[in-house]
mmCIF file of C-alpha atoms in Angstrom:
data_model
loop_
_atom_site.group_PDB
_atom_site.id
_atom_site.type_symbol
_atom_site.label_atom_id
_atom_site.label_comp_id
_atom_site.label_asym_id
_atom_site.label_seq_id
_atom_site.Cartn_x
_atom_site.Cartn_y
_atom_site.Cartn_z
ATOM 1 C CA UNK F 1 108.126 135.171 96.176
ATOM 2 C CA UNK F 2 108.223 131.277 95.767
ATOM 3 C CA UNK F 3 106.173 129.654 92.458
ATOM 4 C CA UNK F 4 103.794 128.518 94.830
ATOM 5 C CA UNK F 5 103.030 131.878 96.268
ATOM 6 C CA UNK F 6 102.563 133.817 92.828
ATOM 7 C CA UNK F 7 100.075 130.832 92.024
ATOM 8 C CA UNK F 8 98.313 131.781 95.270
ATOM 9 C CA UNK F 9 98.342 135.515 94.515
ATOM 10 C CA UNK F 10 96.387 134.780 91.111
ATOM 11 C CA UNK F 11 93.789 132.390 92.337
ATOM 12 C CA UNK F 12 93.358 135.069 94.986
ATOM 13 C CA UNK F 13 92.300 137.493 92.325
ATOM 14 C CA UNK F 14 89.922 135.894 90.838
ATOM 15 C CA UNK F 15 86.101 136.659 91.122
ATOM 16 C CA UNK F 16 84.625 136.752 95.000
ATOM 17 C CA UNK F 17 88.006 134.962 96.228
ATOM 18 C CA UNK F 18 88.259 134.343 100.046
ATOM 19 C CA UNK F 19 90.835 132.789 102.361
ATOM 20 C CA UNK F 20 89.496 131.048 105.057
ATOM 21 C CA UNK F 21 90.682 129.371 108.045
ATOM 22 C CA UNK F 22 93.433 131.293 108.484
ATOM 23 C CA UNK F 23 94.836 132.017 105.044
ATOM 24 C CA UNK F 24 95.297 128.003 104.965
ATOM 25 C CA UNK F 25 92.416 127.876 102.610
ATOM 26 C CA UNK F 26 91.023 129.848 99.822
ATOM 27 C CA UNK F 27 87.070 129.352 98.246
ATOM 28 C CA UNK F 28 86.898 130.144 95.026
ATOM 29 C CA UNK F 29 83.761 129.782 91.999
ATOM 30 C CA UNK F 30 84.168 126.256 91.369
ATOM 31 C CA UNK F 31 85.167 125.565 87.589
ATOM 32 C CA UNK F 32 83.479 122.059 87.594
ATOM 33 C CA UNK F 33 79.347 123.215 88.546
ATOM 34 C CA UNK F 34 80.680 127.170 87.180
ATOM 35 C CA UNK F 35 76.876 126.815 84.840
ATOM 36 C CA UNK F 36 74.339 126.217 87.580
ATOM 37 C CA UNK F 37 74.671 129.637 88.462
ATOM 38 C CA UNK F 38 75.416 129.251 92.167
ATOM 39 C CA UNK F 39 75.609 132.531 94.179
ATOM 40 C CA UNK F 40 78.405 131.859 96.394
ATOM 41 C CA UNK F 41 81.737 130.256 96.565
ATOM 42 C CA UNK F 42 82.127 127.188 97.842
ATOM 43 C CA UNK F 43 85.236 125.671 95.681
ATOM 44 C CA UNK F 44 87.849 125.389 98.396
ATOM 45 C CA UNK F 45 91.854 124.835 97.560
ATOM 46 C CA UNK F 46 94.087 123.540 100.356
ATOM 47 C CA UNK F 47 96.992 126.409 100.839
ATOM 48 C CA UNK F 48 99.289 124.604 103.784
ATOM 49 C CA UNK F 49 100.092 121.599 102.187
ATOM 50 C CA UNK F 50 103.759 120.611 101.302
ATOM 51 C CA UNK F 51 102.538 117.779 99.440
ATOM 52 C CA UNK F 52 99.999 118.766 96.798
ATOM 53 C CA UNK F 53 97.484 121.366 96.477
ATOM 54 C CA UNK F 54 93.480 119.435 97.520
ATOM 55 C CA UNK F 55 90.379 120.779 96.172
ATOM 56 C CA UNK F 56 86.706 119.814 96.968
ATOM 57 C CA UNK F 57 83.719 121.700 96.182
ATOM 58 C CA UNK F 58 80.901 121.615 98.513
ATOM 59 C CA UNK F 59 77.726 122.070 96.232
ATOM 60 C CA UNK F 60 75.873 119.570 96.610
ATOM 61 C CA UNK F 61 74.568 119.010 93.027
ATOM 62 C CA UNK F 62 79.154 119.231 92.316
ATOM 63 C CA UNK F 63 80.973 117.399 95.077
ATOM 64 C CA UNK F 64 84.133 117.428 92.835
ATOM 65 C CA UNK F 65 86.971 116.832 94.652
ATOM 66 C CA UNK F 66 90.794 116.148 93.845
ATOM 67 C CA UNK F 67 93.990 117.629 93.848
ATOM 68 C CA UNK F 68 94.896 120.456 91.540
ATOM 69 C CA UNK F 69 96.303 120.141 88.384
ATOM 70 C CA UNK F 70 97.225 121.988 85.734
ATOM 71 C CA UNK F 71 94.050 121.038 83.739
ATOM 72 C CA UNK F 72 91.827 122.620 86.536
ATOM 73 C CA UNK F 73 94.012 126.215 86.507
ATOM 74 C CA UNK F 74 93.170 126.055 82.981
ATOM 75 C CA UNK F 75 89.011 125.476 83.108
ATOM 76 C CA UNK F 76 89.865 128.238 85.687
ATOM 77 C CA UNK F 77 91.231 130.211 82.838
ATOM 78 C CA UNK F 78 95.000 130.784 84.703
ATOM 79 C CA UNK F 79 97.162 129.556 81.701
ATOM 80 C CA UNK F 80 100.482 129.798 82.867
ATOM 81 C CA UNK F 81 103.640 127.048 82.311
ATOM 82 C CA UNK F 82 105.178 127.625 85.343
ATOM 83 C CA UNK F 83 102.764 126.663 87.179
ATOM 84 C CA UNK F 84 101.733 123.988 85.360
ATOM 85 C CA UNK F 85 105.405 122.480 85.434
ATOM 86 C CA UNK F 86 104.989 123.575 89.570
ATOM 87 C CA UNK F 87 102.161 121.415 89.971
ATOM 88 C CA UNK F 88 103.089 118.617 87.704
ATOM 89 C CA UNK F 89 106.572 118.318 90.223
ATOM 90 C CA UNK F 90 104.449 118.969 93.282
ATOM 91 C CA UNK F 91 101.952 116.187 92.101
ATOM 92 C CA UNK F 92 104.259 113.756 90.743
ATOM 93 C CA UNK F 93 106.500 113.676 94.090
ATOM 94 C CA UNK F 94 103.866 114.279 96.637
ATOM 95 C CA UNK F 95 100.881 111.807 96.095
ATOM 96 C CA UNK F 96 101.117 109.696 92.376
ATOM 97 C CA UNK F 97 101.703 106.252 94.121
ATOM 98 C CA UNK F 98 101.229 104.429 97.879
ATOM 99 C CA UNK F 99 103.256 101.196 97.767
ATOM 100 C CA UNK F 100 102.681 99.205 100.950
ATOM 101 C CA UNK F 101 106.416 97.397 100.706
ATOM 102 C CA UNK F 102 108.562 96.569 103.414
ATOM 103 C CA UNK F 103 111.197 99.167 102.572
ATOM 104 C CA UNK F 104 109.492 101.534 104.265
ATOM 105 C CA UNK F 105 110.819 104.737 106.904
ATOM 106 C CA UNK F 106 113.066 102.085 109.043
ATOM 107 C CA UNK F 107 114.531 99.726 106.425
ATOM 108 C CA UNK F 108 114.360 96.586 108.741
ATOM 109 C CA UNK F 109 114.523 93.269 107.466
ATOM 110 C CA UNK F 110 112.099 90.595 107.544
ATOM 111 C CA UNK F 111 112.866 86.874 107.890
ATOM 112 C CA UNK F 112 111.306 84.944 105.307
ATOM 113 C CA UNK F 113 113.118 81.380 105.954
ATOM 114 C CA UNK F 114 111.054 79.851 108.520
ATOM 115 C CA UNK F 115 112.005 76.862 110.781
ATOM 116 C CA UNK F 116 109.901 73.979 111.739
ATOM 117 C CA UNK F 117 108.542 74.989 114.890
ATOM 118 C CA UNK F 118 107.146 78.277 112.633
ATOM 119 C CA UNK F 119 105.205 76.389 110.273
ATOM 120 C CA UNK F 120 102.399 75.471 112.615
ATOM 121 C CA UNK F 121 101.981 79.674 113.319
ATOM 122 C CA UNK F 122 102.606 80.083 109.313
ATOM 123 C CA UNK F 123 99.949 77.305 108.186
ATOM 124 C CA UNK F 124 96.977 79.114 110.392
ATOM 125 C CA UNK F 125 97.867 82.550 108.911
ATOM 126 C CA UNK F 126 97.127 81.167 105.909
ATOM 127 C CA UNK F 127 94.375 78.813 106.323
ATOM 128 C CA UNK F 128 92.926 82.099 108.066
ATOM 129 C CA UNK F 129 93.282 84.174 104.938
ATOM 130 C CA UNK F 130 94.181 81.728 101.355
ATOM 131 C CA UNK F 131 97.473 83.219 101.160
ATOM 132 C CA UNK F 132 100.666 80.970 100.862
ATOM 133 C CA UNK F 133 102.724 81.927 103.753
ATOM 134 C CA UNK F 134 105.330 79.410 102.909
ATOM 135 C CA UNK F 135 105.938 81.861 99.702
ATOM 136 C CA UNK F 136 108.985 83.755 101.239
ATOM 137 C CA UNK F 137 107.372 86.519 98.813
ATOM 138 C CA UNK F 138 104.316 86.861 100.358
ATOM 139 C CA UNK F 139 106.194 86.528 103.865
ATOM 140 C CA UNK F 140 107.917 89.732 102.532
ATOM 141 C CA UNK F 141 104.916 91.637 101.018
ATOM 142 C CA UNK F 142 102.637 91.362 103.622
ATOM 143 C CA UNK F 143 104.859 92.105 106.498
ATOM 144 C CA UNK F 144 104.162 88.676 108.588
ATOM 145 C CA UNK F 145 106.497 88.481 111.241
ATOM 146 C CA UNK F 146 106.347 84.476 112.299
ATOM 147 C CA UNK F 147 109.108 84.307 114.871
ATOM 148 C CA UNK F 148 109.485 87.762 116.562
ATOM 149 C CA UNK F 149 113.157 86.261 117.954
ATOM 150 C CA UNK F 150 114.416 85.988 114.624
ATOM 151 C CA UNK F 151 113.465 89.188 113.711
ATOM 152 C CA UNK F 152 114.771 91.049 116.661
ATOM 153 C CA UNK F 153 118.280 88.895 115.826
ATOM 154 C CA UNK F 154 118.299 90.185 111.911
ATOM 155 C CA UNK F 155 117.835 93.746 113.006
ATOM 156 C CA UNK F 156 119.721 93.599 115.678
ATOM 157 C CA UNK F 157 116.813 95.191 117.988
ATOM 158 C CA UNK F 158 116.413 96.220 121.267
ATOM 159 C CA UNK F 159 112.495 95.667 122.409
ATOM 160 C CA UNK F 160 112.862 95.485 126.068
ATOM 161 C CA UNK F 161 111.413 92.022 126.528
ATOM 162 C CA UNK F 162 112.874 89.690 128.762
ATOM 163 C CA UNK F 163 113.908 86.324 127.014
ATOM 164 C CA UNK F 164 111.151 84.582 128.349
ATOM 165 C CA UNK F 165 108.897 86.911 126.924
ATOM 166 C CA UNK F 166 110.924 86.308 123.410
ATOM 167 C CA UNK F 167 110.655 82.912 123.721
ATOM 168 C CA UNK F 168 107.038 82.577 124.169
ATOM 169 C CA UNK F 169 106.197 84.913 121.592
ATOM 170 C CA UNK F 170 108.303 82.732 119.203
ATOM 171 C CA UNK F 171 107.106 80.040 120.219
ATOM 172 C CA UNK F 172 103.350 80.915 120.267
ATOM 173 C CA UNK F 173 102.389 84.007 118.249
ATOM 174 C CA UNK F 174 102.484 85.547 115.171
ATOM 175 C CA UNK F 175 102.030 89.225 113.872
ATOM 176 C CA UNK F 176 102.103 91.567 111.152
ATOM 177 C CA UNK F 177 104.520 94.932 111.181
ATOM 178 C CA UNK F 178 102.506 97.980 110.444
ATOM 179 C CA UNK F 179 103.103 100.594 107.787
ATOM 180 C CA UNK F 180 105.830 102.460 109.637
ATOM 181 C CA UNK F 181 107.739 99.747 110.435
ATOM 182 C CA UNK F 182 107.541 100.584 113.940
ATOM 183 C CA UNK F 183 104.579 98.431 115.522
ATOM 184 C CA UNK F 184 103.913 94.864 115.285
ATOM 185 C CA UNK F 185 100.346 93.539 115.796
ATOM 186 C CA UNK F 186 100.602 90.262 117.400
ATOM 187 C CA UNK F 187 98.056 87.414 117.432
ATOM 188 C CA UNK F 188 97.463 84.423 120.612
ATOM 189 C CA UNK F 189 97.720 81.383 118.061
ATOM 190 C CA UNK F 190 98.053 78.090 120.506
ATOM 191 C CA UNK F 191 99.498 80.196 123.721
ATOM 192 C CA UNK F 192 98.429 78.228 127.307
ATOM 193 C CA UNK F 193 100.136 81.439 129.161
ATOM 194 C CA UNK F 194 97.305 83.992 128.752
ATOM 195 C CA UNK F 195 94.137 84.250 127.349
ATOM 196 C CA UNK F 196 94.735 87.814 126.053
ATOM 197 C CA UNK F 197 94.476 87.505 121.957
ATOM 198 C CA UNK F 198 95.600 90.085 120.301
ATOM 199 C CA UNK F 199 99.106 92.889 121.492
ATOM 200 C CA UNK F 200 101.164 95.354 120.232
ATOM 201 C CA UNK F 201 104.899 95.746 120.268
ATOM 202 C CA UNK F 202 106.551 98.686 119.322
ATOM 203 C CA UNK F 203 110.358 99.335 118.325
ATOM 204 C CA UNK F 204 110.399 102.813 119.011
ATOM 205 C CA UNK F 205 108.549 104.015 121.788
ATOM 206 C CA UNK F 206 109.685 107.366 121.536
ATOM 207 C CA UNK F 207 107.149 107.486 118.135
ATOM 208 C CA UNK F 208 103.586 108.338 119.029
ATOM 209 C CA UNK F 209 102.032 106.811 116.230
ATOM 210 C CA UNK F 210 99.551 104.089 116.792
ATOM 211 C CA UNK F 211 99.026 101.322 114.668
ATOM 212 C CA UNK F 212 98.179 101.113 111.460
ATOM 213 C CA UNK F 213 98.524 98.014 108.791
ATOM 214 C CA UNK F 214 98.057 98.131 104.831
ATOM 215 C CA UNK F 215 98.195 94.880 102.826
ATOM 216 C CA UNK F 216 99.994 94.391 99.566
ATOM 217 C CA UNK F 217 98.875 97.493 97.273
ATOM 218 C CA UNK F 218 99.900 99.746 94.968
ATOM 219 C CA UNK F 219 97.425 102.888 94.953
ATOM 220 C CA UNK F 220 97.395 105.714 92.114
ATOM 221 C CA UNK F 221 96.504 108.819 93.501
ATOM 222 C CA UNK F 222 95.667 110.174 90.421
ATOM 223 C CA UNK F 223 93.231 107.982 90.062
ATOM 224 C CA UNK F 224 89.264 109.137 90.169
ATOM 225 C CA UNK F 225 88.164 109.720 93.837
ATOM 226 C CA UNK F 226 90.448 107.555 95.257
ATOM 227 C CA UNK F 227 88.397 105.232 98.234
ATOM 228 C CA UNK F 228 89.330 104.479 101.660
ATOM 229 C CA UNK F 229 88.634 100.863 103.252
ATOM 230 C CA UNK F 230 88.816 100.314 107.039
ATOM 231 C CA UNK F 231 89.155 97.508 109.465
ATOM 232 C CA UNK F 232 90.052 96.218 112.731
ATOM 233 C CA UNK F 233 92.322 93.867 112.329
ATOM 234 C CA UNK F 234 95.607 93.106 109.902
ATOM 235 C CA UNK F 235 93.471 89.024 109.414
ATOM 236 C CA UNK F 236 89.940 91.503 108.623
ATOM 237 C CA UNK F 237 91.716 93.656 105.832
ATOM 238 C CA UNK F 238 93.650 90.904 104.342
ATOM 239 C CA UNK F 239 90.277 88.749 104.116
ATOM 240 C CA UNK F 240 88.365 91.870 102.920
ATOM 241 C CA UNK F 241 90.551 93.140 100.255
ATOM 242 C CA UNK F 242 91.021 89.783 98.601
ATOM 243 C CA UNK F 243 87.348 88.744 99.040
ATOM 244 C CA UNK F 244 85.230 91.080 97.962
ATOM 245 C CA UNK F 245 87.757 93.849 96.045
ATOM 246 C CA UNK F 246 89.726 90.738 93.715
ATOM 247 C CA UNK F 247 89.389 92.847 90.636
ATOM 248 C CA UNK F 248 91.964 95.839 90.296
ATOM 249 C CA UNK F 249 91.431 98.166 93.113
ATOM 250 C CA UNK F 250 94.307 100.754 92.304
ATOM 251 C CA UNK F 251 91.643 103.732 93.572
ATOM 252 C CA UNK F 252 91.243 101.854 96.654
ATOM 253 C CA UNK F 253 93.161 102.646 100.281
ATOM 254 C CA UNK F 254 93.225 99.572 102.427
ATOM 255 C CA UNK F 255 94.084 99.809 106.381
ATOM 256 C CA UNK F 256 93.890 97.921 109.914
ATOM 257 C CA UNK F 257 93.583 100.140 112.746
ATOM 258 C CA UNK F 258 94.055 97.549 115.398
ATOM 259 C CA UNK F 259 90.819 98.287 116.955
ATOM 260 C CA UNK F 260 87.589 100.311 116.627
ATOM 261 C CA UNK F 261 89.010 102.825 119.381
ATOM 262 C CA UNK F 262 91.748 103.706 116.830
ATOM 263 C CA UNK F 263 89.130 103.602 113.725
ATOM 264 C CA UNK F 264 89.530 107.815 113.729
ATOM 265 C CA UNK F 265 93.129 107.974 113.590
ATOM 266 C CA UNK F 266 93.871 104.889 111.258
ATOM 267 C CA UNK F 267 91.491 107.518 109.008
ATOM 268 C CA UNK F 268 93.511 110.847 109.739
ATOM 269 C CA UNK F 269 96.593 108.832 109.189
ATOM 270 C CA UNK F 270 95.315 107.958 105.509
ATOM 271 C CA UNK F 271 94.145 110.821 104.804
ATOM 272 C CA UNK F 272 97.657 112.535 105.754
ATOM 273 C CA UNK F 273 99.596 109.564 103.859
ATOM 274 C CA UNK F 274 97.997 109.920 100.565
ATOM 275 C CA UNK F 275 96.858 113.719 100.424
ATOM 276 C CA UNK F 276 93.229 113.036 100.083
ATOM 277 C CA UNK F 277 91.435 115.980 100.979
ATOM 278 C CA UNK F 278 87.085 114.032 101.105
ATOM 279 C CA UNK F 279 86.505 111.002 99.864
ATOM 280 C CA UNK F 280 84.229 107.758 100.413
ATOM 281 C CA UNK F 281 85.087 105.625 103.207
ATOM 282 C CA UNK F 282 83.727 101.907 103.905
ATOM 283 C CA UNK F 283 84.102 100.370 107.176
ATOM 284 C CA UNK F 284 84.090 96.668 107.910
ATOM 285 C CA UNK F 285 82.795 96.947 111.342
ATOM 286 C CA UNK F 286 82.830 94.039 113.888
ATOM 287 C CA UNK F 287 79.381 92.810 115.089
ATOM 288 C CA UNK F 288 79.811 93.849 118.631
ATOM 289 C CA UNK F 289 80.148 97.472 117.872
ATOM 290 C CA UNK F 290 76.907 99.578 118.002
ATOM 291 C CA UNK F 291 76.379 101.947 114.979
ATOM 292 C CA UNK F 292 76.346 104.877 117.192
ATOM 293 C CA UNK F 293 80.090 104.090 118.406
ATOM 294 C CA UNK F 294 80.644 105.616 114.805
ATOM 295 C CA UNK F 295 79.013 108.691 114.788
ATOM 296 C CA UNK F 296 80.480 109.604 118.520
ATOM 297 C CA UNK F 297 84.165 108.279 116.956
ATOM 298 C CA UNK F 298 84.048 110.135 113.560
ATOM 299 C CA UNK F 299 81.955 113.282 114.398
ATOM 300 C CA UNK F 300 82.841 116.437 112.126
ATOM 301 C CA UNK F 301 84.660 114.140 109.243
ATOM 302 C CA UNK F 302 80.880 112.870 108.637
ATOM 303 C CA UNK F 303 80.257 116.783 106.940
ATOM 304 C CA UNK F 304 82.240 116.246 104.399
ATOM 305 C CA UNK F 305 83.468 112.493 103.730
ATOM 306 C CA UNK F 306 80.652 109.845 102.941
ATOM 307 C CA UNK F 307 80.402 106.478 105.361
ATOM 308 C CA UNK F 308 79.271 103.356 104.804
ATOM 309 C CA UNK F 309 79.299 100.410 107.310
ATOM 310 C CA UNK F 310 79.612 97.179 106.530
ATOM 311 C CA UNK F 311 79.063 93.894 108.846
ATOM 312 C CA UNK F 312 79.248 90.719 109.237
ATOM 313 C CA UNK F 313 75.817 88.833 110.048
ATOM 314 C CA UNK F 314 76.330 85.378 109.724
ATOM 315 C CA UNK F 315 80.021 86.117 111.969
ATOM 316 C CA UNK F 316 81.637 88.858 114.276
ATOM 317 C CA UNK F 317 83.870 89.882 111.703
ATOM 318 C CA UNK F 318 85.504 89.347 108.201
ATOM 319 C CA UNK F 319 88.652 88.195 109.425
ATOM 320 C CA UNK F 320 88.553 84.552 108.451
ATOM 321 C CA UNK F 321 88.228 84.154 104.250
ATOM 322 C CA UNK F 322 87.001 80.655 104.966
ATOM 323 C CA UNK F 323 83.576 81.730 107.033
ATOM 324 C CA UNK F 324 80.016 82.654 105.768
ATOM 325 C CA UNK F 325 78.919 86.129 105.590
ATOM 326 C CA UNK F 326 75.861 87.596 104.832
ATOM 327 C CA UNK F 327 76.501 91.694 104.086
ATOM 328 C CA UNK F 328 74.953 94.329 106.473
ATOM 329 C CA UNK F 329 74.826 97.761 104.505
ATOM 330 C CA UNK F 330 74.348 100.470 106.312
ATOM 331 C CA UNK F 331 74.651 104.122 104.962
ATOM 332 C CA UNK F 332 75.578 106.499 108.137
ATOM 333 C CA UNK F 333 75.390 109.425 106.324
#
């Protein structure tokens, strides 16, 4: 019997225990609201997770919710110092930090000297968003790919694109490479070849995953009830984060999703990423999307996360730093 299954067998035993869901989840007293005398159990602990070990209580007067540490087995009275050195290695590997670099799952290599022909592409991706693009720094950090030929050159890649198709999107767009390393979101700048804006281009297409983008940021997970931020577009959560969140946000999860279609995944994906059982999420929502689009996309995660939508009304989106915006707050649940 592993550490992890003795720690188990002792929460099990403790007063009106239950697994649930399949033995993947056991509700327990919860040690947090243990004094207002609530008659049932409603303190759940996440069992299947290689990761960490997620809590959330679901009174709500409570609504504690976290990962499980060593100081909770304790206010549970389970005093024990192997599992407290269990949880401390489980914690420490599994969920203390998200860093949003570019060495990330496929190690590829991102040009940051760019040539004259790029700095027309560069100087609107950061007029667009008050970076400095030409800082081969932020080039790195944020993942802009500004001439997709010289990136499929340094890695040596094989996209399936004809050279024509190369060319032009040399030529004429410019993207950013999601979290995986494995999609690149591409924006139109100045093409005359289509009017189509926006396109994704994987590396691996035997990978399912879709798309999903994170800016520069460095996340503690052991943090207070780490947040989760949402957008559209790489340009929208660029402009968002260093807009309105310029003061240390190291409890806050920024992501793209590409578009609202993906806005349930690009959450799941988070979620799975940082081992955050419930938390708070805040979308940036474009102006053209009705509120009920929401409700149909997110369903069941309304019970037990709290949304907020936020939009635009001076603009269709966020995704330009330089634009007016008047804030539309709505609470959807």
């Amino acid at each position: 019997m592993t550490v992890k299954d003795r720690l188990i067998k002792d929460l099990s035993k403790l007063p009106e225990a239950k697994f649930q869901s399949g033995h993947t989840e056991l509700v327990i007293h919860c040690p947090f609201c243990k004094n207002e005398n609530h008659k049932l159990p409603k303190f759940y602990i996440e069992l299947d997770n290689d990761s960490c070990m997620r809590f959330n209580c679901f009174h709500g007067s409570c609504g504690q919710h976290g990962v499980l540490t060593p100081d909770v087995l304790h206010m549970l009275d389970i005093n024990n110092s192997e599992y407290d050195t269990f949880l401390n290695s489980l914690n420490k590997k599994g969920i203390s930090k998200i860093k949003t670099s570019s060495d990330t799952i496929n190690n590829l290599i991102i040009p940051t000297k760019p040539k004259e022909n790029d700095l027309l592409k560069i100087a609107y991706s950061s007029e667009r968003t008050g970076i400095d693009f030409t800082n081969p720094t932020n080039i790195k950090d944020y993942k802009l790919i500004y001439n997709l030929g010289d990136f499929i050159n340094i890695n040596k890649l094989n996209l399936e694109l004809d050279n024509n198709q190369i060319q032009e999107f040399s030529n004429h767009w410019i993207g950013f490479l999601g979290y995986n390393n494995n999609i690149i979101n591409m924006r139109n700048v100045n093409s005359k070849r289509t009017s189509k804006r926006y396109t994704n281009i994987k590396i691996n297409k035997s990978t399912g995953y879709s798309f999903l983008y994170m800016p520069p940021q460095e996340i503690d997970l052991l943090t207070s009830a780490p947040r989760i931020v949402l957008a559209e577009g790489a340009y929208d959560i660029i402009c968002i984060k260093n807009r309105f969140y310029t003061k240390d946000a190291n409890n806050v999860i920024f992501g793209a999703v590409g578009s609202a279609a993906s806005y349930r995944k690009g959450a799941m994906k988070l979620f799975n990423l940082s081992c955050i059982l419930y938390t708070d999420i805040t979308i940036y929502g474009d102006q053209d999307v009705p509120i009920d689009f929401y409700y149909k996309k997110f369903g069941n995660l309304m019970k037990n996360n709290k949304f907020i939508l936020i939009r635009n009304k001076k603009n269709k989106d966020f995704g330009n730093i330089n634009e007016s915006y008047s804030l539309d707050i709505k609470k959807l649940n």
